Amino acid sequence: MVNPLTRSFLQAAASEEVASPLRVVQIEGLVILKIIKHCKEFSSALVTGQLLGLDVGSVLEVTNCFPFPIREEDEEIEADGANYQLEMMRCLREVNVDNNTVGWYQSTLLGSFQTVELVETFMNYQENIKRCVCIIYDPSKSNQGVLALKAFKLSDSFMDLYRTNNFTGEKLREKNLSWVDIFEEIPIKVSNSALVSAFMTELEAETPVAQCDYDRLKLSTDPFMERNVEFLIECMDDLSMEQQKFQYYYRNLSRQQAQQQAWLQKRRAENMARKAAGEEPLPEEDPSNPIFKPIAEPSRLESFLITNQIANYCNQINGVTGQSFSRLYLMKALNNK
């Protein structure tokens, strides 16, 4: 008698549940230290590295990482970089370390990472890894006293649209996709082993630190604010150029529609004369006529990414100015006393 609880492999595969969405990225503390060390050692350049770990349900565990060598844009050097990755993963596999790729990390300057190159890298990873993330670390922002470490992934709706390579206004309205729907930020959870947690507890001082931290009262934010404003102005210029492309497109489209209407009126008048003469009318559409050739609409992807970047700079400026005003009001109150 067959046990009703036993199922064949085909039955199990057919009834396999849909994978749960990614809810959190769990990173080992040692991995974060490796990322920070690599990005700070080459703070003058943008660096990248591989993330290794496990995909467990709704949690993406990042247990290890290794940096990519800095290279120039050359086919032979890119091939060497691919061989380097394979060799590193082979060595990790030999010492029984997690060698499953779950994404990559990269450094950025003042949050300027939302580019077409990042989207293309995401799509290349998606060919082999269904759920991958990119860890973004900003050393310049971390110098302000905040750990600027974020995890991002592309939204499913944006990836479906990107595969069609159709970013026209009509398609975006059909998919109900706006510039805020490109990237999804995934919460990061730092995890440490019990041994590391116990060691950190031993390192903690029994009494609170008594020394004064005068850096917290530093009133000047000129360098950080100045760079943010400069980047914001550059993005505004880029967005203005994108808008000029669309204005040029709509002007050409209006001109073409006016030419089509004039041609149709002329053809209809000609057909009326032919009917009066007992001749067959001519077709009202002529595909061979250049005025009926559709004008390609510019892609809105670049403008969406630029708008995302502008929003990021505005949020950073808002956060810095809020902290600066708080310190200024505090110093004013102290001076009044």
GROMACS .gro file of C-alpha atoms in nm:
model
  337
    1MET     CA    1   0.000   0.000   0.000
    2VAL     CA    2   0.139   0.340  -0.099
    3ASN     CA    3   0.180   0.586   0.185
    4PRO     CA    4  -0.041   0.890   0.105
    5LEU     CA    5   0.213   1.115   0.274
    6THR     CA    6   0.486   1.029   0.028
    7ARG     CA    7   0.506   1.239  -0.289
    8SER     CA    8   0.703   1.200  -0.605
    9PHE     CA    9   0.959   1.454  -0.712
   10LEU     CA   10   0.732   1.576  -0.993
   11GLN     CA   11   0.445   1.628  -0.751
   12ALA     CA   12   0.669   1.821  -0.513
   13ALA     CA   13   0.800   2.037  -0.797
   14ALA     CA   14   0.449   2.103  -0.924
   15SER     CA   15   0.326   2.211  -0.581
   16GLU     CA   16   0.637   2.415  -0.499
   17GLU     CA   17   0.544   2.740  -0.335
   18VAL     CA   18   0.645   3.071  -0.479
   19ALA     CA   19   0.963   3.207  -0.322
   20SER     CA   20   0.896   3.461  -0.051
   21PRO     CA   21   1.003   3.820  -0.126
   22LEU     CA   22   1.332   3.947   0.012
   23ARG     CA   23   1.271   4.120   0.345
   24VAL     CA   24   1.613   4.175   0.505
   25VAL     CA   25   1.985   4.150   0.427
   26GLN     CA   26   2.174   3.996   0.718
   27ILE     CA   27   2.545   4.087   0.709
   28GLU     CA   28   2.820   3.953   0.929
   29GLY     CA   29   3.004   4.223   1.122
   30LEU     CA   30   3.335   4.107   0.976
   31VAL     CA   31   3.200   4.157   0.624
   32ILE     CA   32   3.108   4.517   0.704
   33LEU     CA   33   3.458   4.581   0.838
   34LYS     CA   34   3.610   4.435   0.519
   35ILE     CA   35   3.391   4.659   0.301
   36ILE     CA   36   3.475   4.971   0.503
   37LYS     CA   37   3.848   4.890   0.499
   38HIS     CA   38   3.854   4.833   0.122
   39CYS     CA   39   3.656   5.150   0.043
   40LYS     CA   40   3.863   5.371   0.275
   41GLU     CA   41   4.196   5.242   0.146
   42PHE     CA   42   4.097   5.355  -0.206
   43SER     CA   43   3.878   5.650  -0.110
   44SER     CA   44   4.002   5.848  -0.411
   45ALA     CA   45   3.859   5.585  -0.650
   46LEU     CA   46   3.537   5.388  -0.674
   47VAL     CA   47   3.594   5.024  -0.579
   48THR     CA   48   3.380   4.712  -0.601
   49GLY     CA   49   3.382   4.362  -0.456
   50GLN     CA   50   3.191   4.035  -0.448
   51LEU     CA   51   2.938   3.938  -0.182
   52LEU     CA   52   2.913   3.573  -0.080
   53GLY     CA   53   2.653   3.403   0.134
   54LEU     CA   54   2.324   3.215   0.136
   55ASP     CA   55   1.969   3.287   0.023
   56VAL     CA   56   1.744   3.154   0.300
   57GLY     CA   57   1.375   3.227   0.258
   58SER     CA   58   1.311   3.598   0.297
   59VAL     CA   59   1.660   3.662   0.437
   60LEU     CA   60   1.973   3.708   0.228
   61GLU     CA   61   2.271   3.618   0.446
   62VAL     CA   62   2.604   3.779   0.354
   63THR     CA   63   2.879   3.582   0.527
   64ASN     CA   64   3.191   3.677   0.331
   65CYS     CA   65   3.326   3.909   0.063
   66PHE     CA   66   3.640   3.980  -0.135
   67PRO     CA   67   3.750   4.290  -0.328
   68PHE     CA   68   3.790   4.321  -0.703
   69PRO     CA   69   4.125   4.451  -0.828
   70ILE     CA   70   4.119   4.805  -0.966
   71ARG     CA   71   4.156   4.782  -1.343
   72GLU     CA   72   4.132   4.996  -1.652
   73GLU     CA   73   3.876   4.946  -1.928
   74ASP     CA   74   4.045   4.682  -2.143
   75GLU     CA   75   3.917   4.350  -2.275
   76GLU     CA   76   4.227   4.153  -2.169
   77ILE     CA   77   4.223   4.308  -1.821
   78GLU     CA   78   3.849   4.238  -1.789
   79ALA     CA   79   3.917   3.873  -1.875
   80ASP     CA   80   4.186   3.867  -1.605
   81GLY     CA   81   3.933   4.010  -1.359
   82ALA     CA   82   3.685   3.730  -1.440
   83ASN     CA   83   3.958   3.471  -1.392
   84TYR     CA   84   4.048   3.635  -1.061
   85GLN     CA   85   3.690   3.598  -0.938
   86LEU     CA   86   3.674   3.232  -1.038
   87GLU     CA   87   4.009   3.161  -0.872
   88MET     CA   88   3.904   3.334  -0.550
   89MET     CA   89   3.578   3.138  -0.535
   90ARG     CA   90   3.764   2.813  -0.601
   91CYS     CA   91   4.004   2.884  -0.315
   92LEU     CA   92   3.716   2.967  -0.081
   93ARG     CA   93   3.540   2.646  -0.178
   94GLU     CA   94   3.854   2.444  -0.098
   95VAL     CA   95   3.866   2.582   0.258
   96ASN     CA   96   3.493   2.518   0.305
   97VAL     CA   97   3.382   2.883   0.306
   98ASP     CA   98   3.051   3.001   0.160
   99ASN     CA   99   3.121   3.073  -0.206
  100ASN     CA  100   2.769   3.138  -0.336
  101THR     CA  101   2.746   3.479  -0.502
  102VAL     CA  102   2.459   3.689  -0.365
  103GLY     CA  103   2.556   4.027  -0.513
  104TRP     CA  104   2.831   4.283  -0.497
  105TYR     CA  105   2.932   4.593  -0.306
  106GLN     CA  106   3.067   4.923  -0.429
  107SER     CA  107   3.175   5.258  -0.293
  108THR     CA  108   3.020   5.588  -0.393
  109LEU     CA  109   3.080   5.959  -0.350
  110LEU     CA  110   2.801   6.150  -0.178
  111GLY     CA  111   2.543   5.894  -0.288
  112SER     CA  112   2.601   5.935  -0.663
  113PHE     CA  113   2.539   5.572  -0.756
  114GLN     CA  114   2.202   5.571  -0.937
  115THR     CA  115   2.331   5.538  -1.292
  116VAL     CA  116   2.261   5.335  -1.605
  117GLU     CA  117   2.579   5.134  -1.539
  118LEU     CA  118   2.439   5.017  -1.203
  119VAL     CA  119   2.113   4.907  -1.370
  120GLU     CA  120   2.305   4.714  -1.638
  121THR     CA  121   2.517   4.542  -1.373
  122PHE     CA  122   2.201   4.442  -1.187
  123MET     CA  123   2.051   4.293  -1.502
  124ASN     CA  124   2.372   4.099  -1.576
  125TYR     CA  125   2.365   3.950  -1.225
  126GLN     CA  126   1.995   3.871  -1.261
  127GLU     CA  127   2.068   3.634  -1.551
  128ASN     CA  128   2.224   3.384  -1.308
  129ILE     CA  129   2.112   3.504  -0.964
  130LYS     CA  130   1.742   3.569  -0.922
  131ARG     CA  131   1.777   3.755  -0.593
  132CYS     CA  132   2.089   3.966  -0.565
  133VAL     CA  133   2.162   4.292  -0.387
  134CYS     CA  134   2.414   4.571  -0.413
  135ILE     CA  135   2.566   4.709  -0.093
  136ILE     CA  136   2.649   5.078  -0.129
  137TYR     CA  137   2.902   5.233   0.110
  138ASP     CA  138   2.971   5.607   0.112
  139PRO     CA  139   3.299   5.696   0.292
  140SER     CA  140   3.242   6.072   0.259
  141LYS     CA  141   2.906   6.053   0.433
  142SER     CA  142   3.041   5.813   0.696
  143ASN     CA  143   3.293   6.082   0.792
  144GLN     CA  144   2.994   6.286   0.914
  145GLY     CA  145   2.933   6.031   1.189
  146VAL     CA  146   2.677   5.809   1.012
  147LEU     CA  147   2.739   5.457   0.884
  148ALA     CA  148   2.635   5.513   0.521
  149LEU     CA  149   2.574   5.149   0.432
  150LYS     CA  150   2.263   5.059   0.231
  151ALA     CA  151   2.138   4.757   0.038
  152PHE     CA  152   1.947   4.800  -0.288
  153LYS     CA  153   1.777   4.584  -0.547
  154LEU     CA  154   1.582   4.655  -0.862
  155SER     CA  155   1.206   4.633  -0.837
  156ASP     CA  156   1.039   4.348  -1.026
  157SER     CA  157   0.816   4.582  -1.227
  158PHE     CA  158   1.116   4.785  -1.342
  159MET     CA  159   1.311   4.473  -1.446
  160ASP     CA  160   1.017   4.349  -1.653
  161LEU     CA  161   1.000   4.684  -1.830
  162TYR     CA  162   1.378   4.702  -1.876
  163ARG     CA  163   1.380   4.367  -2.058
  164THR     CA  164   1.143   4.512  -2.317
  165ASN     CA  165   1.364   4.823  -2.350
  166ASN     CA  166   1.055   5.037  -2.389
  167PHE     CA  167   1.059   5.342  -2.161
  168THR     CA  168   0.802   5.551  -2.345
  169GLY     CA  169   0.546   5.759  -2.162
  170GLU     CA  170   0.260   5.533  -2.270
  171LYS     CA  171   0.433   5.218  -2.144
  172LEU     CA  172   0.525   5.380  -1.813
  173ARG     CA  173   0.164   5.487  -1.758
  174GLU     CA  174   0.045   5.138  -1.849
  175LYS     CA  175   0.278   4.982  -1.591
  176ASN     CA  176   0.210   5.262  -1.340
  177LEU     CA  177   0.586   5.304  -1.296
  178SER     CA  178   0.744   5.626  -1.169
  179TRP     CA  179   1.099   5.729  -1.083
  180VAL     CA  180   1.060   5.615  -0.720
  181ASP     CA  181   0.986   5.257  -0.833
  182ILE     CA  182   1.328   5.178  -0.984
  183PHE     CA  183   1.525   5.081  -0.673
  184GLU     CA  184   1.408   4.911  -0.356
  185GLU     CA  185   1.605   4.960  -0.036
  186ILE     CA  186   1.631   4.644   0.173
  187PRO     CA  187   1.681   4.677   0.551
  188ILE     CA  188   2.023   4.565   0.677
  189LYS     CA  189   2.066   4.358   0.990
  190VAL     CA  190   2.414   4.315   1.139
  191SER     CA  191   2.482   3.968   1.277
  192ASN     CA  192   2.772   3.844   1.487
  193SER     CA  193   2.859   3.504   1.626
  194ALA     CA  194   2.816   3.436   1.996
  195LEU     CA  195   3.194   3.436   2.043
  196VAL     CA  196   3.233   3.780   1.881
  197SER     CA  197   2.944   3.919   2.086
  198ALA     CA  198   3.101   3.789   2.406
  199PHE     CA  199   3.437   3.941   2.310
  200MET     CA  200   3.277   4.279   2.238
  201THR     CA  201   3.106   4.267   2.576
  202GLU     CA  202   3.443   4.210   2.743
  203LEU     CA  203   3.584   4.512   2.560
  204GLU     CA  204   3.309   4.742   2.680
  205ALA     CA  205   3.415   4.972   2.963
  206GLU     CA  206   3.243   4.925   3.294
  207THR     CA  207   3.187   5.300   3.328
  208PRO     CA  208   3.073   5.538   3.054
  209VAL     CA  209   3.337   5.729   2.863
  210ALA     CA  210   3.422   6.050   3.045
  211GLN     CA  211   3.613   6.236   2.775
  212CYS     CA  212   3.430   6.509   2.585
  213ASP     CA  213   3.357   6.464   2.217
  214TYR     CA  214   3.405   6.816   2.088
  215ASP     CA  215   3.355   6.706   1.727
  216ARG     CA  216   2.983   6.685   1.791
  217LEU     CA  217   2.979   7.062   1.843
  218LYS     CA  218   3.156   7.137   1.516
  219LEU     CA  219   2.947   7.399   1.339
  220SER     CA  220   3.111   7.398   0.997
  221THR     CA  221   2.962   7.170   0.728
  222ASP     CA  222   3.097   7.369   0.434
  223PRO     CA  223   3.289   7.094   0.245
  224PHE     CA  224   3.014   6.834   0.263
  225MET     CA  225   2.739   7.084   0.187
  226GLU     CA  226   2.934   7.247  -0.095
  227ARG     CA  227   2.996   6.916  -0.276
  228ASN     CA  228   2.631   6.817  -0.242
  229VAL     CA  229   2.516   7.146  -0.391
  230GLU     CA  230   2.768   7.115  -0.676
  231PHE     CA  231   2.647   6.765  -0.762
  232LEU     CA  232   2.286   6.881  -0.734
  233ILE     CA  233   2.349   7.163  -0.983
  234GLU     CA  234   2.513   6.917  -1.226
  235CYS     CA  235   2.212   6.687  -1.201
  236MET     CA  236   1.976   6.978  -1.263
  237ASP     CA  237   2.173   7.064  -1.577
  238ASP     CA  238   2.152   6.701  -1.693
  239LEU     CA  239   1.779   6.693  -1.627
  240SER     CA  240   1.737   7.015  -1.824
  241MET     CA  241   1.916   6.856  -2.120
  242GLU     CA  242   1.685   6.554  -2.100
  243GLN     CA  243   1.383   6.785  -2.098
  244GLN     CA  244   1.515   6.962  -2.407
  245LYS     CA  245   1.523   6.625  -2.586
  246PHE     CA  246   1.155   6.573  -2.510
  247GLN     CA  247   1.066   6.927  -2.612
  248TYR     CA  248   1.241   6.871  -2.944
  249TYR     CA  249   1.054   6.540  -2.985
  250TYR     CA  250   0.712   6.697  -2.916
  251ARG     CA  251   0.785   6.987  -3.153
  252ASN     CA  252   0.870   6.742  -3.431
  253LEU     CA  253   0.562   6.536  -3.346
  254SER     CA  254   0.334   6.842  -3.367
  255ARG     CA  255   0.495   6.945  -3.697
  256GLN     CA  256   0.445   6.594  -3.838
  257GLN     CA  257   0.080   6.582  -3.731
  258ALA     CA  258   0.017   6.920  -3.899
  259GLN     CA  259   0.180   6.791  -4.219
  260GLN     CA  260  -0.032   6.475  -4.205
  261GLN     CA  261  -0.352   6.675  -4.165
  262ALA     CA  262  -0.260   6.903  -4.458
  263TRP     CA  263  -0.180   6.599  -4.674
  264LEU     CA  264  -0.509   6.429  -4.579
  265GLN     CA  265  -0.713   6.739  -4.664
  266LYS     CA  266  -0.539   6.761  -4.999
  267ARG     CA  267  -0.596   6.391  -5.069
  268ARG     CA  268  -0.964   6.412  -4.971
  269ALA     CA  269  -1.015   6.711  -5.201
  270GLU     CA  270  -0.844   6.515  -5.478
  271ASN     CA  271  -1.066   6.212  -5.413
  272MET     CA  272  -1.380   6.426  -5.433
  273ALA     CA  273  -1.266   6.551  -5.772
  274ARG     CA  274  -1.195   6.191  -5.883
  275LYS     CA  275  -1.539   6.077  -5.769
  276ALA     CA  276  -1.699   6.358  -5.964
  277ALA     CA  277  -1.504   6.247  -6.272
  278GLY     CA  278  -1.612   5.883  -6.214
  279GLU     CA  279  -1.266   5.764  -6.112
  280GLU     CA  280  -1.178   5.546  -5.811
  281PRO     CA  281  -1.054   5.739  -5.506
  282LEU     CA  282  -0.693   5.710  -5.391
  283PRO     CA  283  -0.609   5.565  -5.044
  284GLU     CA  284  -0.594   5.822  -4.766
  285GLU     CA  285  -0.277   5.669  -4.621
  286ASP     CA  286   0.055   5.637  -4.798
  287PRO     CA  287   0.314   5.439  -4.597
  288SER     CA  288   0.586   5.535  -4.842
  289ASN     CA  289   0.537   5.903  -4.760
  290PRO     CA  290   0.800   6.022  -4.505
  291ILE     CA  291   0.545   6.224  -4.309
  292PHE     CA  292   0.372   5.900  -4.202
  293LYS     CA  293   0.691   5.748  -4.063
  294PRO     CA  294   0.660   5.738  -3.680
  295ILE     CA  295   0.909   5.943  -3.479
  296ALA     CA  296   1.088   5.745  -3.209
  297GLU     CA  297   1.015   5.875  -2.859
  298PRO     CA  298   1.326   5.927  -2.640
  299SER     CA  299   1.375   5.688  -2.350
  300ARG     CA  300   1.276   5.820  -2.009
  301LEU     CA  301   1.518   5.594  -1.820
  302GLU     CA  302   1.795   5.852  -1.798
  303SER     CA  303   1.560   6.124  -1.672
  304PHE     CA  304   1.417   5.884  -1.412
  305LEU     CA  305   1.765   5.802  -1.280
  306ILE     CA  306   1.863   6.168  -1.270
  307THR     CA  307   1.544   6.249  -1.079
  308ASN     CA  308   1.629   5.974  -0.831
  309GLN     CA  309   1.974   6.122  -0.787
  310ILE     CA  310   1.836   6.473  -0.734
  311ALA     CA  311   1.602   6.341  -0.464
  312ASN     CA  312   1.898   6.169  -0.296
  313TYR     CA  313   2.104   6.491  -0.289
  314CYS     CA  314   1.808   6.690  -0.155
  315ASN     CA  315   1.757   6.440   0.127
  316GLN     CA  316   2.127   6.457   0.217
  317ILE     CA  317   2.124   6.838   0.220
  318ASN     CA  318   1.807   6.838   0.427
  319GLY     CA  319   1.961   6.601   0.682
  320VAL     CA  320   2.285   6.798   0.715
  321THR     CA  321   2.113   7.135   0.743
  322GLY     CA  322   1.875   7.001   1.007
  323GLN     CA  323   2.165   6.887   1.225
  324SER     CA  324   2.350   7.215   1.165
  325PHE     CA  325   2.052   7.426   1.270
  326SER     CA  326   2.014   7.219   1.586
  327ARG     CA  327   2.378   7.283   1.679
  328LEU     CA  328   2.348   7.653   1.597
  329TYR     CA  329   2.040   7.693   1.815
  330LEU     CA  330   2.220   7.505   2.093
  331MET     CA  331   2.523   7.735   2.072
  332LYS     CA  332   2.294   8.040   2.067
  333ALA     CA  333   2.124   7.921   2.385
  334LEU     CA  334   2.461   7.862   2.554
  335ASN     CA  335   2.585   8.208   2.454
  336ASN     CA  336   2.271   8.372   2.590
  337LYS     CA  337   2.332   8.213   2.927
   0.00000   0.00000   0.00000
